[in-house]
mmCIF file of N, CA, C and O and ligand atoms in Angstrom:
data_model
loop_
_atom_site.group_PDB
_atom_site.id
_atom_site.type_symbol
_atom_site.label_atom_id
_atom_site.label_comp_id
_atom_site.label_asym_id
_atom_site.label_seq_id
_atom_site.Cartn_x
_atom_site.Cartn_y
_atom_site.Cartn_z
ATOM 1 N N MET A 10 0.944 -1.224 0.074
ATOM 2 C CA MET A 10 0.019 -0.161 -0.048
ATOM 3 C C MET A 10 1.101 1.276 0.153
ATOM 4 O O MET A 10 0.765 2.045 -0.710
ATOM 5 N N LYS A 11 2.077 1.356 0.984
ATOM 6 C CA LYS A 11 2.649 2.455 0.898
ATOM 7 C C LYS A 11 3.430 2.408 -0.518
ATOM 8 O O LYS A 11 3.622 3.580 -0.859
ATOM 9 N N ASN A 12 3.913 1.150 -1.180
ATOM 10 C CA ASN A 12 4.539 1.329 -2.187
ATOM 11 C C ASN A 12 3.737 1.946 -3.264
ATOM 12 O O ASN A 12 4.462 2.820 -4.133
ATOM 13 N N THR A 13 2.741 1.844 -3.205
ATOM 14 C CA THR A 13 1.567 2.245 -4.311
ATOM 15 C C THR A 13 1.522 3.877 -4.264
ATOM 16 O O THR A 13 1.569 4.525 -5.305
ATOM 17 N N LEU A 14 1.497 3.983 -3.015
ATOM 18 C CA LEU A 14 1.341 5.823 -2.662
ATOM 19 C C LEU A 14 2.740 6.483 -3.242
ATOM 20 O O LEU A 14 2.838 7.316 -3.796
ATOM 21 N N ILE A 15 3.967 5.845 -3.093
ATOM 22 C CA ILE A 15 5.240 6.349 -3.588
ATOM 23 C C ILE A 15 5.203 6.212 -4.837
ATOM 24 O O ILE A 15 5.551 7.145 -5.734
ATOM 25 N N LEU A 16 4.865 5.300 -5.329
ATOM 26 C CA LEU A 16 4.918 5.273 -7.114
ATOM 27 C C LEU A 16 3.903 6.244 -7.487
ATOM 28 O O LEU A 16 4.382 7.033 -8.707
ATOM 29 N N SER A 17 2.934 6.303 -7.060
ATOM 30 C CA SER A 17 1.956 7.519 -7.925
ATOM 31 C C SER A 17 2.248 8.616 -7.509
ATOM 32 O O SER A 17 2.342 9.405 -8.271
ATOM 33 N N THR A 18 2.879 9.068 -6.462
ATOM 34 C CA THR A 18 3.574 10.376 -6.405
ATOM 35 C C THR A 18 4.565 10.679 -7.292
ATOM 36 O O THR A 18 4.639 11.714 -7.879
ATOM 37 N N PHE A 19 5.378 9.330 -7.721
ATOM 38 C CA PHE A 19 6.548 9.586 -8.505
ATOM 39 C C PHE A 19 6.274 10.117 -9.876
ATOM 40 O O PHE A 19 6.476 10.916 -10.766
ATOM 41 N N PHE A 20 4.777 9.091 -10.250
ATOM 42 C CA PHE A 20 4.233 9.581 -11.796
ATOM 43 C C PHE A 20 3.803 10.847 -11.603
ATOM 44 O O PHE A 20 3.684 11.473 -12.762
ATOM 45 N N ALA A 21 3.078 11.387 -10.761
ATOM 46 C CA ALA A 21 2.355 12.821 -10.534
ATOM 47 C C ALA A 21 3.560 13.677 -10.919
ATOM 48 O O ALA A 21 3.290 14.766 -11.686
ATOM 49 N N LEU A 22 4.615 13.406 -10.264
ATOM 50 C CA LEU A 22 5.674 14.244 -10.520
ATOM 51 C C LEU A 22 6.316 14.551 -11.765
ATOM 52 O O LEU A 22 6.569 15.587 -12.328
ATOM 53 N N THR A 23 6.336 13.262 -12.362
ATOM 54 C CA THR A 23 7.057 13.235 -13.752
ATOM 55 C C THR A 23 6.041 13.925 -14.808
ATOM 56 O O THR A 23 6.466 14.729 -15.625
ATOM 57 N N LEU A 24 4.715 13.860 -14.430
ATOM 58 C CA LEU A 24 3.917 14.048 -15.482
ATOM 59 C C LEU A 24 3.728 15.774 -15.440
ATOM 60 O O LEU A 24 3.603 16.346 -16.333
ATOM 61 N N SER A 25 3.774 16.211 -13.942
ATOM 62 C CA SER A 25 3.681 17.887 -14.190
ATOM 63 C C SER A 25 4.955 18.394 -14.657
ATOM 64 O O SER A 25 4.939 19.418 -14.984
ATOM 65 N N GLY A 26 6.179 17.704 -14.515
ATOM 66 C CA GLY A 26 7.334 18.154 -15.138
ATOM 67 C C GLY A 26 7.356 18.204 -16.864
ATOM 68 O O GLY A 26 7.721 19.233 -17.717
ATOM 69 N N MET A 27 6.549 17.082 -17.546
ATOM 70 C CA MET A 27 6.233 17.025 -18.775
ATOM 71 C C MET A 27 5.085 17.963 -19.448
ATOM 72 O O MET A 27 5.533 18.475 -20.340
ATOM 73 N N VAL A 28 4.354 18.423 -18.209
ATOM 74 C CA VAL A 28 3.212 19.317 -18.812
ATOM 75 C C VAL A 28 3.926 20.852 -19.228
ATOM 76 O O VAL A 28 3.570 21.290 -20.206
ATOM 77 N N PHE A 29 5.090 20.955 -18.458
ATOM 78 C CA PHE A 29 5.357 22.594 -18.676
ATOM 79 C C PHE A 29 6.526 22.646 -19.760
ATOM 80 O O PHE A 29 6.767 23.803 -20.107
ATOM 81 N N ALA A 30 6.859 21.526 -20.113
ATOM 82 C CA ALA A 30 8.104 21.791 -21.181
ATOM 83 C C ALA A 30 7.139 22.020 -22.690
ATOM 84 O O ALA A 30 6.316 20.976 -22.811
ATOM 85 N N GLN A 31 7.368 23.070 -23.214
ATOM 86 C CA GLN A 31 6.384 23.384 -24.290
ATOM 87 C C GLN A 31 7.379 23.576 -25.354
ATOM 88 O O GLN A 31 8.497 23.810 -25.355
ATOM 89 N N GLU A 32 6.864 23.376 -26.823
ATOM 90 C CA GLU A 32 7.458 23.746 -27.944
ATOM 91 C C GLU A 32 6.751 24.954 -28.804
ATOM 92 O O GLU A 32 5.539 25.001 -28.802
ATOM 93 N N TYR A 33 7.509 25.726 -29.072
ATOM 94 C CA TYR A 33 6.935 27.277 -29.820
ATOM 95 C C TYR A 33 7.471 26.956 -30.997
ATOM 96 O O TYR A 33 8.354 26.494 -31.288
ATOM 97 N N GLU A 34 6.778 27.698 -32.237
ATOM 98 C CA GLU A 34 7.052 27.554 -33.439
ATOM 99 C C GLU A 34 7.359 28.984 -33.866
ATOM 100 O O GLU A 34 6.581 29.693 -33.497
ATOM 101 N N VAL A 35 8.400 29.405 -34.502
ATOM 102 C CA VAL A 35 8.793 30.429 -35.007
ATOM 103 C C VAL A 35 9.335 30.299 -36.669
ATOM 104 O O VAL A 35 10.007 29.395 -37.075
ATOM 105 N N GLY A 36 8.265 31.311 -37.437
ATOM 106 C CA GLY A 36 8.559 31.131 -38.647
ATOM 107 C C GLY A 36 9.738 32.157 -39.276
ATOM 108 O O GLY A 36 10.082 32.940 -38.808
ATOM 109 N N GLN A 37 10.234 31.673 -40.301
ATOM 110 C CA GLN A 37 11.347 32.578 -41.162
ATOM 111 C C GLN A 37 10.510 33.035 -42.251
ATOM 112 O O GLN A 37 10.208 32.303 -43.373
ATOM 113 N N LYS A 38 10.211 34.442 -42.342
ATOM 114 C CA LYS A 38 8.966 34.905 -43.466
ATOM 115 C C LYS A 38 9.786 36.101 -43.928
ATOM 116 O O LYS A 38 9.847 36.938 -43.234
ATOM 117 N N ASN A 39 9.856 36.497 -45.486
ATOM 118 C CA ASN A 39 10.205 37.706 -45.960
ATOM 119 C C ASN A 39 11.293 38.014 -45.355
ATOM 120 O O ASN A 39 11.680 39.599 -44.611
ATOM 121 N N LYS A 40 12.445 37.354 -44.877
ATOM 122 C CA LYS A 40 13.689 37.635 -44.285
ATOM 123 C C LYS A 40 13.715 38.299 -43.023
ATOM 124 O O LYS A 40 14.303 39.249 -42.639
ATOM 125 N N GLU A 41 12.349 37.793 -42.268
ATOM 126 C CA GLU A 41 12.456 38.133 -40.995
ATOM 127 C C GLU A 41 11.844 36.803 -40.068
ATOM 128 O O GLU A 41 11.195 36.043 -40.797
ATOM 129 N N PHE A 42 12.335 36.917 -38.823
ATOM 130 C CA PHE A 42 11.545 35.756 -37.901
ATOM 131 C C PHE A 42 10.080 36.611 -37.486
ATOM 132 O O PHE A 42 10.050 37.688 -37.315
ATOM 133 N N THR A 43 9.256 35.736 -37.541
ATOM 134 C CA THR A 43 7.828 35.918 -37.435
ATOM 135 C C THR A 43 7.539 36.391 -36.009
ATOM 136 O O THR A 43 6.347 36.822 -35.754
ATOM 137 N N LYS A 44 8.486 35.745 -35.111
ATOM 138 C CA LYS A 44 8.653 36.563 -33.769
ATOM 139 C C LYS A 44 9.510 37.155 -33.304
ATOM 140 O O LYS A 44 10.891 36.736 -33.743
ATOM 141 N N LYS A 45 9.736 38.440 -33.060
ATOM 142 C CA LYS A 45 10.867 39.375 -32.566
ATOM 143 C C LYS A 45 11.682 38.973 -31.079
ATOM 144 O O LYS A 45 12.789 39.214 -31.027
ATOM 145 N N SER A 46 10.724 38.821 -30.493
ATOM 146 C CA SER A 46 11.195 38.370 -29.257
ATOM 147 C C SER A 46 10.323 37.247 -28.576
ATOM 148 O O SER A 46 8.914 37.466 -28.852
ATOM 149 N N LEU A 47 10.840 36.369 -27.744
ATOM 150 C CA LEU A 47 9.748 35.438 -26.782
ATOM 151 C C LEU A 47 10.504 35.110 -25.653
ATOM 152 O O LEU A 47 11.807 34.922 -25.369
ATOM 153 N N THR A 48 9.587 35.209 -24.848
ATOM 154 C CA THR A 48 9.970 34.481 -23.219
ATOM 155 C C THR A 48 9.700 33.129 -23.177
ATOM 156 O O THR A 48 8.560 32.926 -23.366
ATOM 157 N N ILE A 49 10.538 32.169 -22.732
ATOM 158 C CA ILE A 49 10.309 30.824 -22.526
ATOM 159 C C ILE A 49 10.916 30.302 -21.177
ATOM 160 O O ILE A 49 11.279 31.046 -20.324
ATOM 161 N N LYS A 50 10.555 28.713 -21.026
ATOM 162 C CA LYS A 50 11.271 28.352 -19.453
ATOM 163 C C LYS A 50 12.045 27.460 -20.029
ATOM 164 O O LYS A 50 12.137 26.960 -20.869
ATOM 165 N N VAL A 51 13.013 27.183 -19.008
ATOM 166 C CA VAL A 51 14.205 26.192 -19.163
ATOM 167 C C VAL A 51 13.325 24.877 -19.634
ATOM 168 O O VAL A 51 12.501 24.558 -18.888
ATOM 169 N N GLY A 52 13.956 24.296 -20.767
ATOM 170 C CA GLY A 52 13.626 22.624 -21.024
ATOM 171 C C GLY A 52 12.734 23.062 -22.284
ATOM 172 O O GLY A 52 12.260 22.211 -22.894
ATOM 173 N N ASP A 53 11.988 24.400 -22.640
ATOM 174 C CA ASP A 53 11.430 24.608 -23.792
ATOM 175 C C ASP A 53 12.193 24.549 -25.231
ATOM 176 O O ASP A 53 13.428 24.706 -25.017
ATOM 177 N N THR A 54 11.364 24.176 -25.961
ATOM 178 C CA THR A 54 12.080 23.824 -27.540
ATOM 179 C C THR A 54 11.383 24.921 -28.573
ATOM 180 O O THR A 54 10.395 25.136 -28.531
ATOM 181 N N LEU A 55 12.290 25.304 -29.011
ATOM 182 C CA LEU A 55 12.005 26.360 -30.316
ATOM 183 C C LEU A 55 12.140 25.563 -31.627
ATOM 184 O O LEU A 55 12.740 25.012 -32.051
ATOM 185 N N LYS A 56 11.196 25.680 -32.747
ATOM 186 C CA LYS A 56 11.129 25.073 -33.718
ATOM 187 C C LYS A 56 10.998 26.323 -34.739
ATOM 188 O O LYS A 56 10.135 27.167 -34.823
ATOM 189 N N PHE A 57 12.269 26.341 -35.776
ATOM 190 C CA PHE A 57 12.563 27.093 -36.829
ATOM 191 C C PHE A 57 11.821 26.767 -37.705
ATOM 192 O O PHE A 57 12.493 26.123 -38.496
ATOM 193 N N ILE A 58 10.787 27.195 -38.524
ATOM 194 C CA ILE A 58 10.365 27.064 -39.926
ATOM 195 C C ILE A 58 10.422 28.046 -40.952
ATOM 196 O O ILE A 58 10.176 29.023 -40.783
ATOM 197 N N ASN A 59 11.053 27.416 -41.970
ATOM 198 C CA ASN A 59 11.580 28.382 -42.938
ATOM 199 C C ASN A 59 10.608 28.206 -44.299
ATOM 200 O O ASN A 59 9.901 27.225 -44.645
ATOM 201 N N GLU A 60 9.625 29.370 -44.119
ATOM 202 C CA GLU A 60 8.504 29.822 -45.312
ATOM 203 C C GLU A 60 8.863 30.451 -46.482
ATOM 204 O O GLU A 60 8.042 31.178 -47.081
ATOM 205 N N ASP A 61 10.042 30.783 -46.401
ATOM 206 C CA ASP A 61 10.589 31.681 -47.826
ATOM 207 C C ASP A 61 11.218 30.728 -48.840
ATOM 208 O O ASP A 61 11.739 29.380 -48.528
ATOM 209 N N PRO A 62 11.139 31.021 -49.991
ATOM 210 C CA PRO A 62 11.527 30.314 -51.114
ATOM 211 C C PRO A 62 13.217 30.220 -51.332
ATOM 212 O O PRO A 62 13.714 30.241 -52.397
ATOM 213 N N PHE A 63 13.801 30.455 -50.266
ATOM 214 C CA PHE A 63 15.268 30.320 -50.245
ATOM 215 C C PHE A 63 15.828 30.123 -48.862
ATOM 216 O O PHE A 63 15.160 29.921 -47.927
ATOM 217 N N PHE A 64 16.885 29.633 -48.743
ATOM 218 C CA PHE A 64 17.559 28.905 -47.525
ATOM 219 C C PHE A 64 17.855 30.123 -46.422
ATOM 220 O O PHE A 64 17.947 31.393 -46.485
ATOM 221 N N HIS A 65 17.600 29.614 -45.171
ATOM 222 C CA HIS A 65 17.925 30.228 -43.912
ATOM 223 C C HIS A 65 18.678 29.611 -43.342
ATOM 224 O O HIS A 65 18.695 28.387 -43.259
ATOM 225 N N ASN A 66 19.268 30.447 -42.341
ATOM 226 C CA ASN A 66 20.439 29.808 -41.303
ATOM 227 C C ASN A 66 19.778 30.245 -39.748
ATOM 228 O O ASN A 66 19.204 31.365 -39.913
ATOM 229 N N VAL A 67 20.049 29.272 -38.708
ATOM 230 C CA VAL A 67 19.491 29.962 -37.592
ATOM 231 C C VAL A 67 21.070 29.493 -36.820
ATOM 232 O O VAL A 67 21.463 28.523 -36.315
ATOM 233 N N TYR A 68 21.304 30.362 -35.995
ATOM 234 C CA TYR A 68 22.572 30.708 -34.947
ATOM 235 C C TYR A 68 22.524 31.359 -33.712
ATOM 236 O O TYR A 68 21.975 32.670 -34.072
ATOM 237 N N SER A 69 23.253 31.313 -32.670
ATOM 238 C CA SER A 69 23.582 31.841 -31.436
ATOM 239 C C SER A 69 24.945 31.673 -31.178
ATOM 240 O O SER A 69 25.303 30.736 -30.865
ATOM 241 N N LEU A 70 25.453 32.653 -30.731
ATOM 242 C CA LEU A 70 26.650 33.123 -30.125
ATOM 243 C C LEU A 70 26.447 33.528 -28.716
ATOM 244 O O LEU A 70 27.590 33.584 -27.908
ATOM 245 N N SER A 71 25.473 33.467 -28.032
ATOM 246 C CA SER A 71 25.140 33.882 -26.522
ATOM 247 C C SER A 71 25.663 32.868 -26.033
ATOM 248 O O SER A 71 25.482 31.508 -26.280
ATOM 249 N N ASP A 72 26.154 33.238 -24.607
ATOM 250 C CA ASP A 72 26.491 32.499 -23.301
ATOM 251 C C ASP A 72 25.552 31.318 -23.016
ATOM 252 O O ASP A 72 25.771 30.360 -22.811
ATOM 253 N N ALA A 73 24.188 31.930 -22.792
ATOM 254 C CA ALA A 73 23.272 30.750 -22.284
ATOM 255 C C ALA A 73 22.791 29.725 -23.312
ATOM 256 O O ALA A 73 22.738 28.748 -22.743
ATOM 257 N N SER A 74 23.105 29.926 -24.502
ATOM 258 C CA SER A 74 23.030 29.157 -25.497
ATOM 259 C C SER A 74 23.977 29.039 -26.768
ATOM 260 O O SER A 74 23.324 29.991 -27.538
ATOM 261 N N THR A 75 24.736 28.537 -27.205
ATOM 262 C CA THR A 75 25.469 28.629 -28.498
ATOM 263 C C THR A 75 25.211 27.464 -29.128
ATOM 264 O O THR A 75 25.462 26.121 -28.970
ATOM 265 N N PHE A 76 24.674 27.818 -30.537
ATOM 266 C CA PHE A 76 24.333 26.493 -31.206
ATOM 267 C C PHE A 76 24.371 27.144 -33.030
ATOM 268 O O PHE A 76 24.186 28.502 -32.897
ATOM 269 N N ASP A 77 24.363 26.225 -34.123
ATOM 270 C CA ASP A 77 24.494 26.626 -35.180
ATOM 271 C C ASP A 77 23.517 25.318 -36.018
ATOM 272 O O ASP A 77 23.681 24.559 -35.849
ATOM 273 N N LEU A 78 22.136 25.702 -36.142
ATOM 274 C CA LEU A 78 21.377 24.734 -36.748
ATOM 275 C C LEU A 78 21.529 24.366 -38.293
ATOM 276 O O LEU A 78 20.807 23.717 -38.977
ATOM 277 N N GLY A 79 22.543 25.320 -38.886
ATOM 278 C CA GLY A 79 22.704 24.978 -40.358
ATOM 279 C C GLY A 79 21.866 25.930 -41.266
ATOM 280 O O GLY A 79 21.017 26.882 -40.595
ATOM 281 N N SER A 80 22.093 25.567 -42.619
ATOM 282 C CA SER A 80 21.281 26.291 -43.685
ATOM 283 C C SER A 80 20.104 25.279 -44.076
ATOM 284 O O SER A 80 20.363 24.048 -44.116
ATOM 285 N N TYR A 81 19.025 25.572 -44.155
ATOM 286 C CA TYR A 81 17.971 24.387 -44.708
ATOM 287 C C TYR A 81 17.064 25.297 -45.497
ATOM 288 O O TYR A 81 16.499 26.284 -45.356
ATOM 289 N N PRO A 82 16.271 24.890 -46.497
ATOM 290 C CA PRO A 82 15.361 25.211 -47.754
ATOM 291 C C PRO A 82 14.187 25.474 -47.049
ATOM 292 O O PRO A 82 13.617 25.048 -45.926
ATOM 293 N N GLN A 83 12.985 26.061 -47.843
ATOM 294 C CA GLN A 83 11.611 26.251 -47.867
ATOM 295 C C GLN A 83 11.020 24.842 -47.348
ATOM 296 O O GLN A 83 11.601 23.920 -47.979
ATOM 297 N N GLY A 84 9.846 25.056 -46.437
ATOM 298 C CA GLY A 84 9.386 23.858 -45.758
ATOM 299 C C GLY A 84 9.995 23.028 -44.901
ATOM 300 O O GLY A 84 9.517 22.172 -44.304
ATOM 301 N N GLN A 85 11.355 23.052 -44.670
ATOM 302 C CA GLN A 85 11.939 22.432 -43.806
ATOM 303 C C GLN A 85 12.147 23.313 -42.103
ATOM 304 O O GLN A 85 12.103 24.725 -42.252
ATOM 305 N N SER A 86 12.406 22.510 -41.180
ATOM 306 C CA SER A 86 12.434 23.286 -39.938
ATOM 307 C C SER A 86 13.521 22.357 -38.821
ATOM 308 O O SER A 86 13.837 21.329 -39.413
ATOM 309 N N LYS A 87 13.985 23.156 -38.345
ATOM 310 C CA LYS A 87 15.116 22.825 -37.115
ATOM 311 C C LYS A 87 14.817 23.318 -35.874
ATOM 312 O O LYS A 87 13.995 24.528 -35.415
ATOM 313 N N SER A 88 14.899 22.346 -34.888
ATOM 314 C CA SER A 88 14.622 22.611 -33.303
ATOM 315 C C SER A 88 15.793 22.857 -32.724
ATOM 316 O O SER A 88 16.848 22.018 -32.881
ATOM 317 N N VAL A 89 15.268 23.676 -31.360
ATOM 318 C CA VAL A 89 16.599 23.656 -30.592
ATOM 319 C C VAL A 89 16.125 23.535 -28.851
ATOM 320 O O VAL A 89 14.940 24.385 -28.906
ATOM 321 N N THR A 90 16.325 22.869 -28.108
ATOM 322 C CA THR A 90 16.031 23.053 -26.737
ATOM 323 C C THR A 90 16.992 23.980 -26.011
ATOM 324 O O THR A 90 17.843 23.804 -25.916
ATOM 325 N N PHE A 91 16.380 24.747 -25.045
ATOM 326 C CA PHE A 91 16.907 25.573 -24.150
ATOM 327 C C PHE A 91 17.110 24.817 -22.594
ATOM 328 O O PHE A 91 16.254 25.005 -22.067
ATOM 329 N N ASP A 92 18.385 24.685 -22.596
ATOM 330 C CA ASP A 92 18.255 24.003 -21.050
ATOM 331 C C ASP A 92 19.104 24.894 -19.922
ATOM 332 O O ASP A 92 19.373 24.684 -18.952
ATOM 333 N N THR A 93 19.363 26.230 -20.246
ATOM 334 C CA THR A 93 20.117 27.243 -19.361
ATOM 335 C C THR A 93 19.248 28.542 -19.307
ATOM 336 O O THR A 93 18.849 28.925 -20.504
ATOM 337 N N ALA A 94 19.059 29.125 -18.285
ATOM 338 C CA ALA A 94 18.211 30.560 -18.390
ATOM 339 C C ALA A 94 19.327 31.458 -18.756
ATOM 340 O O ALA A 94 20.487 31.376 -18.448
ATOM 341 N N GLY A 95 18.591 32.613 -19.374
ATOM 342 C CA GLY A 95 19.423 33.820 -19.597
ATOM 343 C C GLY A 95 18.937 34.226 -20.846
ATOM 344 O O GLY A 95 17.703 33.641 -21.410
ATOM 345 N N GLU A 96 19.611 34.903 -21.669
ATOM 346 C CA GLU A 96 19.066 35.908 -22.596
ATOM 347 C C GLU A 96 19.992 35.376 -24.007
ATOM 348 O O GLU A 96 21.078 35.164 -23.953
ATOM 349 N N ILE A 97 19.423 35.391 -24.990
ATOM 350 C CA ILE A 97 19.990 34.715 -26.134
ATOM 351 C C ILE A 97 19.558 35.350 -27.502
ATOM 352 O O ILE A 97 18.409 35.587 -27.868
ATOM 353 N N ASP A 98 20.386 35.875 -28.268
ATOM 354 C CA ASP A 98 20.335 36.508 -29.554
ATOM 355 C C ASP A 98 20.368 35.381 -30.716
ATOM 356 O O ASP A 98 21.502 34.951 -30.642
ATOM 357 N N VAL A 99 19.307 35.555 -31.391
ATOM 358 C CA VAL A 99 19.317 34.476 -32.621
ATOM 359 C C VAL A 99 19.633 35.497 -33.921
ATOM 360 O O VAL A 99 18.759 36.024 -34.004
ATOM 361 N N ASP A 100 20.303 34.605 -34.643
ATOM 362 C CA ASP A 100 20.540 35.572 -36.074
ATOM 363 C C ASP A 100 20.653 34.606 -37.003
ATOM 364 O O ASP A 100 20.585 33.401 -37.004
ATOM 365 N N CYS A 101 20.508 34.970 -38.369
ATOM 366 C CA CYS A 101 20.718 34.105 -39.758
ATOM 367 C C CYS A 101 21.745 34.578 -40.364
ATOM 368 O O CYS A 101 22.239 35.625 -40.497
ATOM 369 N N ALA A 102 22.622 33.728 -40.650
ATOM 370 C CA ALA A 102 24.181 33.879 -41.353
ATOM 371 C C ALA A 102 23.738 34.294 -42.720
ATOM 372 O O ALA A 102 24.878 34.790 -43.196
ATOM 373 N N ILE A 103 22.886 34.051 -43.322
ATOM 374 C CA ILE A 103 22.872 34.387 -44.688
ATOM 375 C C ILE A 103 22.287 35.874 -44.883
ATOM 376 O O ILE A 103 22.372 36.574 -45.649
ATOM 377 N N HIS A 104 21.274 36.207 -43.811
ATOM 378 C CA HIS A 104 20.393 37.422 -43.953
ATOM 379 C C HIS A 104 20.871 38.281 -42.611
ATOM 380 O O HIS A 104 20.511 38.020 -41.857
ATOM 381 N N PRO A 105 21.812 39.112 -42.712
ATOM 382 C CA PRO A 105 22.382 40.106 -41.520
ATOM 383 C C PRO A 105 21.176 40.720 -40.718
ATOM 384 O O PRO A 105 21.550 41.204 -39.681
ATOM 385 N N ASN A 106 20.267 41.065 -41.433
ATOM 386 C CA ASN A 106 19.129 42.010 -40.864
ATOM 387 C C ASN A 106 18.157 41.251 -39.981
ATOM 388 O O ASN A 106 17.303 41.526 -39.188
ATOM 389 N N MET A 107 18.343 39.590 -40.212
ATOM 390 C CA MET A 107 17.631 38.854 -39.237
ATOM 391 C C MET A 107 17.876 38.622 -37.692
ATOM 392 O O MET A 107 19.015 37.935 -37.742
ATOM 393 N N HIS A 108 17.219 39.298 -37.301
ATOM 394 C CA HIS A 108 17.479 38.875 -35.380
ATOM 395 C C HIS A 108 16.220 38.729 -34.804
ATOM 396 O O HIS A 108 15.047 39.001 -34.852
ATOM 397 N N MET A 109 16.229 37.966 -33.876
ATOM 398 C CA MET A 109 15.408 37.322 -32.606
ATOM 399 C C MET A 109 15.918 37.337 -31.266
ATOM 400 O O MET A 109 17.096 36.983 -31.217
ATOM 401 N N HIS A 110 15.295 37.885 -30.294
ATOM 402 C CA HIS A 110 15.641 37.886 -28.831
ATOM 403 C C HIS A 110 14.736 37.025 -28.024
ATOM 404 O O HIS A 110 13.842 36.812 -28.064
ATOM 405 N N ILE A 111 15.437 35.900 -27.510
ATOM 406 C CA ILE A 111 14.967 34.934 -26.465
ATOM 407 C C ILE A 111 15.321 35.006 -24.920
ATOM 408 O O ILE A 111 16.462 35.400 -24.781
ATOM 409 N N VAL A 112 14.102 34.961 -24.111
ATOM 410 C CA VAL A 112 14.518 35.307 -22.745
ATOM 411 C C VAL A 112 14.106 33.705 -22.189
ATOM 412 O O VAL A 112 12.927 33.225 -22.335
ATOM 413 N N VAL A 113 15.201 33.046 -21.676
ATOM 414 C CA VAL A 113 15.029 31.918 -21.065
ATOM 415 C C VAL A 113 14.713 31.887 -19.375
ATOM 416 O O VAL A 113 15.912 32.347 -18.839
ATOM 417 N N GLU A 114 13.592 31.657 -18.770
ATOM 418 C CA GLU A 114 13.515 31.924 -17.383
ATOM 419 C C GLU A 114 13.688 30.627 -16.892
ATOM 420 O O GLU A 114 13.070 29.653 -17.204
HETATM 421 CU CU1 CU E 1 17.707 34.128 -43.440
#
């Protein structure tokens, strides 16, 4: 009986942790990110979707999250999960005017 209680508590905690991790979608359209800024939580994922008829790239040199998702054509997407709190500037290596700011809480 006691074991059952411990087990169900464990599953409840596991489930509540899963509910809070979210995935957000950000488009790349007309040489701009469709969201200029976004506040998310640690563990959340951002999915970048190329909606332009040419290649886009996504990268960050910020301390809180350094990544380069490479270049990819229209209709494709790349995802990145943020595991550290902080502020992140996201850019496109192909279009220097493309910027996005992410706050991870
Ligand atoms: Cu671009």
